[in-house]
Amino acid sequence: MLTKDVSQELQDVFDSLQRDGKEPTVALVKARLRTSIPMPAIITAIKTFKTANRVPKVEVKAPEASDEGQVSALLEQVSKLTQRIEQLETRLAAVESAAANKTQENQ
């Protein structure tokens, strides 16, 4: 399972609330988050922030790409790899040709 670290996003929300002079609450934090974070993680982060003035490392499940998105990304990757193979084949042919010419010159 892929995870996404949201600790910095939580830190930004807490900093924003402090600048506004507000005490972090679950409702205020949840309203300002861009990423969906489970309620227990938000509660733990608020408690840690209030007692230690720091945000614990919080990771959530990373959103999975859609099938179409994955297919599109794979097609793009195949295209780039195909171009790279063609470039390498061209360079190899040039090296082989130069080696053959040098061999003929030495004979």
XYZ file of C-alpha atoms in Angstrom:
107
model
C 0.000 0.000 0.000
C 1.361 3.396 -0.944
C 1.219 6.115 1.696
C 1.393 9.871 1.642
C 2.988 11.911 4.436
C 0.577 14.684 5.466
C 2.566 15.999 8.441
C 3.566 19.195 6.635
C -0.012 19.877 5.613
C -1.097 19.491 9.247
C 1.727 21.807 10.360
C 0.571 24.409 7.841
C -3.012 24.169 9.153
C -1.875 24.524 12.773
C 0.321 27.508 11.870
C -2.586 29.117 10.043
C -4.869 28.636 13.035
C -2.263 30.124 15.379
C -1.874 33.166 13.125
C -5.640 33.601 13.265
C -5.515 33.321 17.067
C -7.625 30.164 17.102
C -7.164 26.995 19.134
C -6.929 23.882 16.917
C -10.071 21.761 17.062
C -11.026 18.728 15.030
C -13.634 20.727 13.120
C -11.290 23.631 12.315
C -8.438 21.356 11.292
C -10.620 19.061 9.192
C -12.178 22.062 7.410
C -8.781 23.424 6.360
C -7.213 20.159 5.205
C -6.878 19.420 1.484
C -6.282 15.711 2.166
C -8.778 13.420 3.843
C -7.263 12.330 7.166
C -8.971 9.891 9.554
C -10.455 11.453 12.691
C -8.220 9.516 15.143
C -5.115 10.796 13.350
C -6.380 14.377 13.541
C -7.145 14.002 17.267
C -3.690 12.552 17.946
C -2.019 15.322 15.945
C -3.944 18.019 17.852
C -3.048 16.474 21.226
C 0.626 16.228 20.286
C 0.641 19.770 18.944
C -0.961 21.160 22.098
C 1.416 19.346 24.476
C 4.705 19.343 22.539
C 4.080 22.110 19.973
C 5.029 19.743 17.157
C 3.188 17.652 14.606
C 3.750 13.900 14.669
C 4.431 12.056 11.441
C 1.057 11.246 9.933
C 0.668 9.089 6.843
C -2.517 8.249 4.990
C -3.221 5.883 2.158
C -2.209 7.481 -1.116
C -4.988 7.799 -3.669
C -4.769 5.165 -6.357
C -4.611 6.254 -9.941
C -7.536 5.358 -12.137
C -7.156 2.576 -14.680
C -7.190 5.126 -17.495
C -4.528 7.185 -15.731
C -2.343 4.135 -15.209
C -2.733 3.052 -18.842
C -1.910 6.557 -20.026
C 1.185 6.717 -17.808
C 2.342 3.299 -19.013
C 1.836 4.232 -22.667
C 3.895 7.373 -22.148
C 6.621 5.370 -20.437
C 6.666 2.806 -23.274
C 6.935 5.616 -25.820
C 9.899 7.192 -24.008
C 11.630 3.833 -23.626
C 11.094 3.054 -27.312
C 12.686 6.381 -28.262
C 15.599 5.664 -25.937
C 16.123 2.213 -27.491
C 16.126 3.744 -30.969
C 18.740 6.304 -29.881
C 20.915 3.599 -28.345
C 20.629 1.420 -31.460
C 21.717 4.367 -33.598
C 24.712 5.034 -31.342
C 25.623 1.337 -31.335
C 25.508 1.200 -35.133
C 27.796 4.242 -35.292
C 30.275 2.675 -32.846
C 30.243 -0.622 -34.753
C 30.783 1.209 -38.035
C 33.696 3.188 -36.585
C 35.225 0.009 -35.180
C 34.885 -1.751 -38.544
C 36.516 1.186 -40.356
C 39.384 1.248 -37.880
C 39.895 -2.520 -38.295
C 40.025 -2.121 -42.104
C 42.559 0.720 -41.786
C 44.846 -1.392 -39.605
C 44.937 -4.267 -42.076
